[in-house]
Coordinates of C-alpha atoms in Angstrom, one line a residue:
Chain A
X9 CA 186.8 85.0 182.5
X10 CA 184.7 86.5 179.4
X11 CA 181.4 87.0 180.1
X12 CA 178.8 87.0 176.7
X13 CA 174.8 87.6 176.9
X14 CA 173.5 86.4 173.9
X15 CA 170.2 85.8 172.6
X16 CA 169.4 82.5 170.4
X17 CA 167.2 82.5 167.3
X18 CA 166.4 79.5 165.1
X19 CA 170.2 78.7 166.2
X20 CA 171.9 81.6 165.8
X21 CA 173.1 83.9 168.1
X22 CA 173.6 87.1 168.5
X23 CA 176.5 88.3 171.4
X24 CA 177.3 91.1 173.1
X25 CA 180.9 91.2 175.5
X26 CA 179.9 92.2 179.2
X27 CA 181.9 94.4 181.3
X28 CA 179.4 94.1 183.9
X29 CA 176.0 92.9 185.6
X30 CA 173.9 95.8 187.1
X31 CA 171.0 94.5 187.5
X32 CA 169.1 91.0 187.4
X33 CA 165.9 90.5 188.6
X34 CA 162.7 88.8 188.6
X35 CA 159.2 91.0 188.6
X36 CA 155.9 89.7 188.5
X37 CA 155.7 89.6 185.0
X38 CA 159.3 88.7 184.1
X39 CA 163.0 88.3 184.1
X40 CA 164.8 91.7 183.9
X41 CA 168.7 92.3 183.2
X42 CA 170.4 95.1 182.8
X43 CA 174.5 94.6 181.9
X44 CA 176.8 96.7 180.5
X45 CA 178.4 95.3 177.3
X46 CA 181.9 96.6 176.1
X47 CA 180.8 97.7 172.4
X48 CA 177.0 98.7 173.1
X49 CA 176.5 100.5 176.1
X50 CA 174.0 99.3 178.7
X51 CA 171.5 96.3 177.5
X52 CA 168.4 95.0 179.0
X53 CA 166.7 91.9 178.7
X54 CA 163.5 90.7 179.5
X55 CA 163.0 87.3 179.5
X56 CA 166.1 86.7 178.2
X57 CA 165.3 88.4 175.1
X58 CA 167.8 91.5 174.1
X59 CA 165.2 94.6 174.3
X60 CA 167.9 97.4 173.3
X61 CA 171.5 98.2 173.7
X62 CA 172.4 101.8 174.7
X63 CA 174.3 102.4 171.8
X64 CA 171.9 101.1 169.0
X65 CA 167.9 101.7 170.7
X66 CA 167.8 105.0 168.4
X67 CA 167.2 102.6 165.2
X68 CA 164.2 100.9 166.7
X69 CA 162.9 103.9 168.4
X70 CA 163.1 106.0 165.7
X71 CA 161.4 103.7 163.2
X72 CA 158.7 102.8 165.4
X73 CA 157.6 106.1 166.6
X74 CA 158.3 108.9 163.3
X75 CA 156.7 107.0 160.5
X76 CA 153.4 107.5 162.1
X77 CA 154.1 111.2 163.4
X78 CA 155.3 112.4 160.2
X79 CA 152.0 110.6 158.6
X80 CA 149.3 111.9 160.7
X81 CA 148.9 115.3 159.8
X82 CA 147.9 116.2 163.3
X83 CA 148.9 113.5 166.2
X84 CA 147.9 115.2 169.1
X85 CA 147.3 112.6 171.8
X86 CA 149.1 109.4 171.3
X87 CA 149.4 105.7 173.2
X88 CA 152.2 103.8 173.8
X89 CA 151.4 100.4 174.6
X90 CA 154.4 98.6 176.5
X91 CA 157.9 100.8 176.0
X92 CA 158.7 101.0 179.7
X93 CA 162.5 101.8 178.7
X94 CA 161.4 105.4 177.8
X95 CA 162.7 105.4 174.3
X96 CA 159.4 105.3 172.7
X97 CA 158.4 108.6 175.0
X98 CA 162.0 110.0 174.4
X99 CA 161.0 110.2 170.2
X100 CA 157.2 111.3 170.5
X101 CA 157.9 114.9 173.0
X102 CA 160.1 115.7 170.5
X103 CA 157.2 116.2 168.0
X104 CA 155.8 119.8 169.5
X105 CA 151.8 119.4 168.1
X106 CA 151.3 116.1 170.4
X107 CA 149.8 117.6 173.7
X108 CA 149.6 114.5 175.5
X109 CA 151.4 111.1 175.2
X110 CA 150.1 108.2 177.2
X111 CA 152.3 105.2 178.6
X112 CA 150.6 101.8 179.1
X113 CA 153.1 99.4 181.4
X114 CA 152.5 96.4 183.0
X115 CA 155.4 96.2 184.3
X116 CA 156.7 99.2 186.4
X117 CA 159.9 97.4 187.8
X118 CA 160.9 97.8 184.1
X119 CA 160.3 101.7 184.5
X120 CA 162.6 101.4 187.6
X121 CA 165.3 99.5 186.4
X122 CA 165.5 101.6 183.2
X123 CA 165.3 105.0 184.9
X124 CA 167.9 104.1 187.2
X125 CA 170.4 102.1 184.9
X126 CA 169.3 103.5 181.4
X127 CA 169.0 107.1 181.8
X128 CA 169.9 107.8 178.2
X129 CA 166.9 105.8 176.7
X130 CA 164.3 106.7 180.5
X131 CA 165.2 110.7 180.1
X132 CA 161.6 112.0 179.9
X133 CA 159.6 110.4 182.5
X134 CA 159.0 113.6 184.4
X135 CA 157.9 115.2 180.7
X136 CA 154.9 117.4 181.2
X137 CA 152.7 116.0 178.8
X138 CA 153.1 112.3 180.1
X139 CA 150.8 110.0 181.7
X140 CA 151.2 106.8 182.9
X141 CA 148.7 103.6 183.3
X142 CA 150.4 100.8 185.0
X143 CA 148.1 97.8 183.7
X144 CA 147.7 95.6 180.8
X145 CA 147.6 96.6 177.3
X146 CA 145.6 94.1 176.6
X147 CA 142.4 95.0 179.2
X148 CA 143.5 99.1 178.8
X149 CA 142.0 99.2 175.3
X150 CA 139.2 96.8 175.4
X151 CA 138.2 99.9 178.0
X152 CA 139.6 102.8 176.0
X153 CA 136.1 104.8 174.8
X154 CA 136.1 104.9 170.8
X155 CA 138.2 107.5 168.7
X156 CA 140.7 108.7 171.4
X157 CA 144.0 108.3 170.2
X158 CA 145.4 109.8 166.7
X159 CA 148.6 107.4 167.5
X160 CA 149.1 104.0 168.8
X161 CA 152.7 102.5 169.3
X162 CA 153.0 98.5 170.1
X163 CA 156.4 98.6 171.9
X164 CA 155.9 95.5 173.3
X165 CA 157.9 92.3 173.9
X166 CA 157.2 89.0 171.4
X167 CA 155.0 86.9 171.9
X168 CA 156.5 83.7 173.6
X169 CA 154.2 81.2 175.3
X170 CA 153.2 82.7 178.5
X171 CA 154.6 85.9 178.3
X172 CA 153.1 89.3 178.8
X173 CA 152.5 90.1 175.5
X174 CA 150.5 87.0 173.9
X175 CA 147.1 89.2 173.8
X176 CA 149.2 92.1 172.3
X177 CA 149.2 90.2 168.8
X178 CA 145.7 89.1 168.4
X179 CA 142.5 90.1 166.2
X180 CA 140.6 90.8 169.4
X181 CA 143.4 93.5 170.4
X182 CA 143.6 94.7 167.2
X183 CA 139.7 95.5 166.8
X184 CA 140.1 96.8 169.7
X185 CA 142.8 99.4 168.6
X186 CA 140.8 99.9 165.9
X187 CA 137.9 101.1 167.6
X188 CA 140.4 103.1 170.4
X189 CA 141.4 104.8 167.5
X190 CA 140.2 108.3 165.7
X191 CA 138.8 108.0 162.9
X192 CA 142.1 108.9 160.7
X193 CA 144.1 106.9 163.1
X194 CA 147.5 105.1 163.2
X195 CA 148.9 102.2 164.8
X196 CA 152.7 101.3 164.2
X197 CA 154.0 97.9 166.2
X198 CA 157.2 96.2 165.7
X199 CA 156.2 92.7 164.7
X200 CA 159.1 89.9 163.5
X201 CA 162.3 89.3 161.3
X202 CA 161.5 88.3 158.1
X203 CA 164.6 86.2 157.6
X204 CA 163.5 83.7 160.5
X205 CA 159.5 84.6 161.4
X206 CA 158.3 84.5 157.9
X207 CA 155.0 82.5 159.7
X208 CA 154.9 85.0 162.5
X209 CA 155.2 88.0 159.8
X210 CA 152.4 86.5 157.6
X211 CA 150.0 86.1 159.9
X212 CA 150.4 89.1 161.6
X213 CA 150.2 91.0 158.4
X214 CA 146.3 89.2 156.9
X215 CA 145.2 89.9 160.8
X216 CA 145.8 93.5 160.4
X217 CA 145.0 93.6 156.9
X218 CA 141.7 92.4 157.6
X219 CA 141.0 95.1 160.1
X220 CA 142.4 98.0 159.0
X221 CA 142.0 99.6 155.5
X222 CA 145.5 100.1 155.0
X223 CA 148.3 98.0 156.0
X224 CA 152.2 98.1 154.9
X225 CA 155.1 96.3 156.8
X226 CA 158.3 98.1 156.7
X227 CA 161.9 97.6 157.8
X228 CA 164.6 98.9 159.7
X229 CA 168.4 97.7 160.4
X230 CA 168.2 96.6 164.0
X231 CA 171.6 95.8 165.3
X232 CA 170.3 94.6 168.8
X233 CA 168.1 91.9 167.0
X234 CA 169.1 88.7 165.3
X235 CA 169.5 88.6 161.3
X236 CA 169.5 92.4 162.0
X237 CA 166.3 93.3 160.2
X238 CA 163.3 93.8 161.5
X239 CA 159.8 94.3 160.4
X240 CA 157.2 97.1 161.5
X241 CA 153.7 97.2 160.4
X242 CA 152.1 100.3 159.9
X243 CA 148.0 100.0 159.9
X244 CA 145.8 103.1 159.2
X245 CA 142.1 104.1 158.8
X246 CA 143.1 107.4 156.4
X247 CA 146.3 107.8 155.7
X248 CA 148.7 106.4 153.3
X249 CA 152.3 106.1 154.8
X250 CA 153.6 106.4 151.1
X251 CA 150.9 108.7 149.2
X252 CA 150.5 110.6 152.1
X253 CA 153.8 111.5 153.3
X254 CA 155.0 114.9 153.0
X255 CA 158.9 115.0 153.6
X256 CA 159.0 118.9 154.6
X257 CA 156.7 117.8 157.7
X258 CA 160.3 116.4 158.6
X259 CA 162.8 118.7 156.8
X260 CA 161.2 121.7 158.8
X261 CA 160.4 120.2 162.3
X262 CA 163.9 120.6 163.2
X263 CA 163.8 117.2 165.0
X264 CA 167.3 115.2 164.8
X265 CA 166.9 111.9 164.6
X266 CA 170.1 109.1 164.7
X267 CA 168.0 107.1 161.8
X268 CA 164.9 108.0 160.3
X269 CA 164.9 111.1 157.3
X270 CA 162.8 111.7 154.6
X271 CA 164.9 109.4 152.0
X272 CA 164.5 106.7 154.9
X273 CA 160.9 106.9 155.5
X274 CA 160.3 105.8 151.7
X275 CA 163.3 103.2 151.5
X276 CA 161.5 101.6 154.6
X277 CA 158.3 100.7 153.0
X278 CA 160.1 99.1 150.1
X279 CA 160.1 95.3 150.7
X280 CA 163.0 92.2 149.3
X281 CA 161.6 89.7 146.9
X282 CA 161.3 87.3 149.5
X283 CA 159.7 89.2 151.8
X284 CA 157.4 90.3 149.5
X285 CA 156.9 86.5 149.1
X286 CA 156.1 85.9 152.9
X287 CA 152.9 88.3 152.4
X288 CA 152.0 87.4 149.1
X289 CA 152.7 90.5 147.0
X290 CA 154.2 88.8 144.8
X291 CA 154.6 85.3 142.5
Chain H
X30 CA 178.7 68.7 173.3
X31 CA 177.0 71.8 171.2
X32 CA 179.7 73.2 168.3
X33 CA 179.1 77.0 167.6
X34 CA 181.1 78.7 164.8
X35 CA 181.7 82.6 165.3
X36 CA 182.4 85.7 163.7
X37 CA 183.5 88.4 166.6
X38 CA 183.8 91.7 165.7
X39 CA 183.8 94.7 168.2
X40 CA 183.1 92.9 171.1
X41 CA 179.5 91.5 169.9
X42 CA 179.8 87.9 168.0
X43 CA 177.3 86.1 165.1
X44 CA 177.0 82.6 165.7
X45 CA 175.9 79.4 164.2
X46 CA 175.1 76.6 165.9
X47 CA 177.3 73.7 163.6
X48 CA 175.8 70.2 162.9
X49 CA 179.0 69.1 161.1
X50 CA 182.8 69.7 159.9
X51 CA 182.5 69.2 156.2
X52 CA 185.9 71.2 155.5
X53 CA 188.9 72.8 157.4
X54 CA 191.8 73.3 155.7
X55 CA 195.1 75.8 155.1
X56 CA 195.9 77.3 151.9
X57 CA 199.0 79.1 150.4
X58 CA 196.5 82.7 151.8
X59 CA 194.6 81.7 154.2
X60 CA 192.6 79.4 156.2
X61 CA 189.4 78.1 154.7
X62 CA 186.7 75.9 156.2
X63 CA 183.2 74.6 155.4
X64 CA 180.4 74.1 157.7
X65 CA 177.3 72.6 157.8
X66 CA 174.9 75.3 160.1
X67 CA 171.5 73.7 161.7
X68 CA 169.2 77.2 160.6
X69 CA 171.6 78.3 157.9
X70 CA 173.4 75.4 155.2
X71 CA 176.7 75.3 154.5
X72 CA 179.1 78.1 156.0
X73 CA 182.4 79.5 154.2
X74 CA 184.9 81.0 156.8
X75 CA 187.7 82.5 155.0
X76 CA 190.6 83.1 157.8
X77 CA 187.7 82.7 160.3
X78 CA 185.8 85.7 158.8
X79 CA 182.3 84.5 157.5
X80 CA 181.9 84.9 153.8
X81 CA 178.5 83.6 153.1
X82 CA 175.7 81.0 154.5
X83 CA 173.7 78.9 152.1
X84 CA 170.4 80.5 153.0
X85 CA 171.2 84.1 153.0
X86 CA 174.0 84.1 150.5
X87 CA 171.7 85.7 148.2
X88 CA 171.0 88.9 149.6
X89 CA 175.1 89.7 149.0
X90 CA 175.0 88.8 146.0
X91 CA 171.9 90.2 144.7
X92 CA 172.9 93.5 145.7
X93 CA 177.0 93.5 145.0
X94 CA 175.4 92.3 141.1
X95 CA 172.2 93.5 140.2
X96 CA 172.8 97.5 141.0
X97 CA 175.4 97.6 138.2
X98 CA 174.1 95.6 135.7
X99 CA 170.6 97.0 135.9
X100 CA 172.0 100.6 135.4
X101 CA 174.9 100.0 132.8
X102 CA 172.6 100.0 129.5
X103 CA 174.5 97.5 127.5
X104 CA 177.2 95.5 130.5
X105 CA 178.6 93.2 127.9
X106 CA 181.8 92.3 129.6
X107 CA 182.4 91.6 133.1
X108 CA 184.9 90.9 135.5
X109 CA 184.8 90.1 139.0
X110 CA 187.5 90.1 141.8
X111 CA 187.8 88.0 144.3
X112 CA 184.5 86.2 144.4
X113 CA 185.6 82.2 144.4
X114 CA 182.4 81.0 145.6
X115 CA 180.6 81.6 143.0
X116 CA 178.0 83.1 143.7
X117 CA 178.7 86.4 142.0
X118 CA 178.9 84.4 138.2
X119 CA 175.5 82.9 139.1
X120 CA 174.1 85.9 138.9
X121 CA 175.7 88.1 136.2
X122 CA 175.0 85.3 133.9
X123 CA 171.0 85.6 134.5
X124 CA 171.8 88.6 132.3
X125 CA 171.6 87.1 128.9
X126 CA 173.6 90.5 127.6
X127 CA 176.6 90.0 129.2
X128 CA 178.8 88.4 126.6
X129 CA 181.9 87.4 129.1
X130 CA 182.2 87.3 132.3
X131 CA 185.7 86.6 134.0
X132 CA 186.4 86.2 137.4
X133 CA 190.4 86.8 138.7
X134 CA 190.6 84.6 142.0
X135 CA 194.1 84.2 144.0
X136 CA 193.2 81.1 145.9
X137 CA 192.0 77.7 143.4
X138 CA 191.5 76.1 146.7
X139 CA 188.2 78.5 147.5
X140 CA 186.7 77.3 144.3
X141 CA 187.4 73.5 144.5
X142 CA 186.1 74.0 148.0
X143 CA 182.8 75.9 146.8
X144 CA 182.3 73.5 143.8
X145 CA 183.1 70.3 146.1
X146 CA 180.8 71.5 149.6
X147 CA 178.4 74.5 148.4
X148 CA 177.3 73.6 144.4
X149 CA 174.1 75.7 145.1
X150 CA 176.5 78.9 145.2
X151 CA 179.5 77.6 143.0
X152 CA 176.5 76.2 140.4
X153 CA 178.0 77.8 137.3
X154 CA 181.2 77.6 137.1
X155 CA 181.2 75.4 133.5
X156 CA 178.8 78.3 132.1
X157 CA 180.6 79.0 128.6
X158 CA 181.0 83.0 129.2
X159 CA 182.8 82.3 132.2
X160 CA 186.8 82.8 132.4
X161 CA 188.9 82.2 135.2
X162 CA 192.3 83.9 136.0
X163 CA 193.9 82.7 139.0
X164 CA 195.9 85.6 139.9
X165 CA 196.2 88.7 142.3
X166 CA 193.4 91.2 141.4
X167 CA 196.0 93.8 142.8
X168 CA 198.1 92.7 139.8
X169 CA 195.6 91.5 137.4
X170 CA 194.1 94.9 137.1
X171 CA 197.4 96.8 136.9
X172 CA 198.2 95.0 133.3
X173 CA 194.6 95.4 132.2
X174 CA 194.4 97.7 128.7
X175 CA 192.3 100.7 129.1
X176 CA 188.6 100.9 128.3
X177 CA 188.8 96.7 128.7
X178 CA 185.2 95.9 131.4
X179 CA 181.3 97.6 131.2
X180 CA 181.7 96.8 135.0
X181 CA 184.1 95.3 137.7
X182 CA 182.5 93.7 141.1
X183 CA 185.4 93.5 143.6
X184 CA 183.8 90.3 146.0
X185 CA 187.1 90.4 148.3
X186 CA 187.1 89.4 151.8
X187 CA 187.9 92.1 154.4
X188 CA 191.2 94.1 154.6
X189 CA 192.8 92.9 157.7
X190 CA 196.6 93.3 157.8
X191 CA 198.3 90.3 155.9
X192 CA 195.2 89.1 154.7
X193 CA 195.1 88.9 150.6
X194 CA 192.5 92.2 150.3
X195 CA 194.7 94.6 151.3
X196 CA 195.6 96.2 148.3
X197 CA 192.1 96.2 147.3
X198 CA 191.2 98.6 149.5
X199 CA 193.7 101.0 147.9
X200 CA 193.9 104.8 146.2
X201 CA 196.1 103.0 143.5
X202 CA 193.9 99.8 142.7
X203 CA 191.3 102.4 142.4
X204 CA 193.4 104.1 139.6
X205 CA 193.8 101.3 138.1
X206 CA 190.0 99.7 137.6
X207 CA 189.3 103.6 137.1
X208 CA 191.7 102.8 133.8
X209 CA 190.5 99.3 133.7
X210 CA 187.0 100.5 133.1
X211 CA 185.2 101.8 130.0
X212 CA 184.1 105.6 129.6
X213 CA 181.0 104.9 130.5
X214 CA 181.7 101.5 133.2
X215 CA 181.0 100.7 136.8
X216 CA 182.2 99.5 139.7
X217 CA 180.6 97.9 143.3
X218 CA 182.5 96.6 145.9
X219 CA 181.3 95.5 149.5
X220 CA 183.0 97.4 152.4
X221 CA 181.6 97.7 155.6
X222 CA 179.1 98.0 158.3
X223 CA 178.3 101.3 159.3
X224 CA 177.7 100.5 162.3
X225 CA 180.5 99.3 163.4
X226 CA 183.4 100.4 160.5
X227 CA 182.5 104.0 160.5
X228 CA 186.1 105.1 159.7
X229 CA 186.8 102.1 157.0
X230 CA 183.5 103.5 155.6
X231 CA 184.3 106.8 155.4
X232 CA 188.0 106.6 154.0
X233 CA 187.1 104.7 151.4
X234 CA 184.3 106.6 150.7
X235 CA 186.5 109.9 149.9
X236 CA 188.7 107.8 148.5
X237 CA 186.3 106.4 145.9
X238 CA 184.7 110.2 145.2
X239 CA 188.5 111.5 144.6
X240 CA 188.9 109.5 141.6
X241 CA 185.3 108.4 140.2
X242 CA 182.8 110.8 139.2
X243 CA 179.8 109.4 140.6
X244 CA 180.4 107.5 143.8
X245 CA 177.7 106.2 146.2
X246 CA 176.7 104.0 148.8
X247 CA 174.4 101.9 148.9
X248 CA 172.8 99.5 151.8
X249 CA 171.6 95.6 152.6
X250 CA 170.2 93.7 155.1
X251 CA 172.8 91.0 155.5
X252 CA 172.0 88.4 158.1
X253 CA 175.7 86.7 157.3
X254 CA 177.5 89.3 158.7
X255 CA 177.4 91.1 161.9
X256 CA 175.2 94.1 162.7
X257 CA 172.8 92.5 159.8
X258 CA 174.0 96.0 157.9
X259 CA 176.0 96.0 155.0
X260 CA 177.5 99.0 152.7
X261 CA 178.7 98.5 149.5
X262 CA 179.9 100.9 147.0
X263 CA 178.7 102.6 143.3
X264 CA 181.7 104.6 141.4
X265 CA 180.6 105.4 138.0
X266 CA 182.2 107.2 135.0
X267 CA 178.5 108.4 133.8
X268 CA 176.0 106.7 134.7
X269 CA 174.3 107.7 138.2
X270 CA 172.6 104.8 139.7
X271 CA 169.4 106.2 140.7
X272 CA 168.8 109.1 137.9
X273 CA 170.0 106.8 135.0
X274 CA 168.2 103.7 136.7
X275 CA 164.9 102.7 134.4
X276 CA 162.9 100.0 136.7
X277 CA 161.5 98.7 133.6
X278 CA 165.4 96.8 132.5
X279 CA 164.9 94.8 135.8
X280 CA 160.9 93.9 135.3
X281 CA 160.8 93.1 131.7
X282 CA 164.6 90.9 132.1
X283 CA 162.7 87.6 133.8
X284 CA 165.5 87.9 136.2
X285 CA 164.6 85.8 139.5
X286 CA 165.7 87.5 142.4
X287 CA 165.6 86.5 146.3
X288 CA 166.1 90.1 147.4
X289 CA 167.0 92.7 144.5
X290 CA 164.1 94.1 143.1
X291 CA 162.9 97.5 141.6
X292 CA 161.9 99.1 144.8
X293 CA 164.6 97.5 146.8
X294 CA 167.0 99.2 143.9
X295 CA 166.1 103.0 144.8
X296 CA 165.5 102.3 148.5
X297 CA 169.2 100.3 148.9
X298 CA 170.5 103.7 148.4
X299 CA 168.5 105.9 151.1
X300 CA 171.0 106.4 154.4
X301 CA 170.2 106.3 157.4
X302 CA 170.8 109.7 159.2
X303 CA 173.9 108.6 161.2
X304 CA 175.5 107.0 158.0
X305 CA 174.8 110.0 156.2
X306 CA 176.9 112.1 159.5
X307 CA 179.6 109.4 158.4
X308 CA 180.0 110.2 155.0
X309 CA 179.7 113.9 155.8
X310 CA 176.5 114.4 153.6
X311 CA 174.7 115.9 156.3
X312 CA 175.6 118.4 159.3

């Protein structure tokens, strides 16, 4: 018998081969699966929806986590706001000037799972410079005194009806970050495709726009997600993610990355007609 | 009873969820059949291997096109290989200074099929610059006089053993549009996803550089065809298609495009850090 986990968008599928079911469970918060697939690795699945395969996590990770870094001339204390897989935290220690980096989970039975069955992607846990809040997102920020982080990552699930993460893509949560923020700040989140969530994209984009002086949406080929791209947006009280990029801050850190470079940081924040479209830059 | 058409490659699978059977069919190459898709349109499967979908069609052919054309100053005279659907003469003829365009297709039976079930991709195949040679490309290009085509697209399906492509993929069809080509043409093919056809990519890739001077790689978001990541190729006899590339050719042309566009142009051509280990431009 084959076994396939797939997950369905706007009928189509995406499918992945298993070898093998390691874990499936049901937390307070969710459905968690871990299997392991023959091509990919080890994938996990929250509600059904396909959060990362072992063998292509570094795309997402990487794109959500070094745009900002390599913006902000100086992100020392940064906030990851869901990312329980570790892969977030994995990318951000390797940056040397961040002195602390702050994990906000609701969900620690998604820590457990992925420390025991994902060590690849849960390898810095025990890092030094971590802390960990296990709570909501949503109510961590709203308490978060004003100007504390440099960085804010959104690593959070979508937003389906009922789910965890419904608050996570509001106006309210986003003032919030805003205020949680420094006052050169960054906030990266990964938002939509833009081949099937034009709606989802749009709005999300005005929101942010509205709140934060500078807002881009930029893209990465993400394998583990239907239609394959997906959309990031990038909101900022100083900094430019364009104008204000300095490629050395990456050609001399010495970090290796599976993804992201200089040439790719750029390419990233350069948008299809049709996406342009969806967030009326264009026509 | 739910009827979901497939493409599997490495174990993971892209699939449609089918409202309808418009077309399945045998011809003297291979098998070809029409679908009608409940997210997408119409789907082409060329011996089960998914060519195009009606809604996302035009990202492959936006960017198998548009690169060449937009850097070659003056493309009067076209061919394309392979490329029965159409969709490949619908847009080289948006460029009012290409004087002929010729397409050399092995199978008639893709195009009646195109014209018959997908007229929005096979829309201009009556335009009056438009040739057709129904031949091998293999073949067709061996007898071509010297210094004959501004720029060649090869839109072939994938090299799998018996399959018509083969040859395409070859050192010695290579030679020959090398030959085929003027001093100062081009030449884009689609190959492969990185992700998955690392060794395909890379062996053609040397292959390509052996014999052209300038040979690239270039990048799109293709939601037809698994991984959403798509590689094509750039082998020039002078022109280099980001140094010679003037942004102005594609904004003043009038040219409507779904995904090409100026930024998209530079940013296609930005690698990913992995792809660049593949290629051996890094490490």
């Amino acid at each position: 018998m084959e076994l396939w986990a797939y997950e369905e968008h706007n009928n189509t599928r995406l499918e992945f081969k298993v070898k093998q079911t390691l874990f499936v469970g049901r937390s307070k918060y969710q459905r968690i699966a871990v299997l392991d697939t023959v091509s990919c690795g080890k994938l996990l699945l929250l509600d059904g929806m396909i959060m990362l395969t072992e063998k292509f996590e570094f795309v997402y990770h990487d794109m959500l986590v070094h745009p900002p870094l390599f913006v902000h001339p100086s992100p020392k204390r940064v906030l990851i706001i869901g990312g329980g897989d570790g892969g977030a935290i994995r990318e951000v220690v390797k940056h040397e000037e961040v002195e602390q980096v702050e994990l906000v989970e609701i969900d620690p039975m998604v820590i457990d799972v992925c420390k025991k069955y994902i060590p690849t992607t849960a390898c810095q846990f025990d890092h030094p410079k971590l802390k960990i809040h296990i709570k909501d997102g949503f109510e961590f920020i709203k308490h978060t005194p004003e100007g504390t982080y440099d960085v804010i990552l959104i690593d959070s699930t979508d937003p389906i009806p009922g789910g965890p993460a419904v608050g996570l893509y509001s106006s309210e949560f986003y003032t919030d970050l805003f205020n949680a923020l420094k006052e050169d700040g960054i906030v990266t989140a990964q938002i939509a495709s833009p081949y099937f969530d034009e709606i989802v994209l749009r709005d999300y984009y005005l929101m942010v726009s509205e709140i934060f002086p500078i807002a881009e949406i930029y893209l990465a080929f993400t394998p583990d997600y239907p239609t394959g791209m997906w959309a990031f947006s990038f909101a900022s009280k100083r900094y430019h993610p364009i104008d204000e990029y300095d490629p050395d801050r990456y050609l001399n850190s010495g970090i290796e990355t599976g993804y992201y470079n200089e040439e790719i940081h750029r390419a990233a924040f350069a948008l299809p007609t049709f996406a342009r479209k969806i967030l009326g830059k264009e026509g």
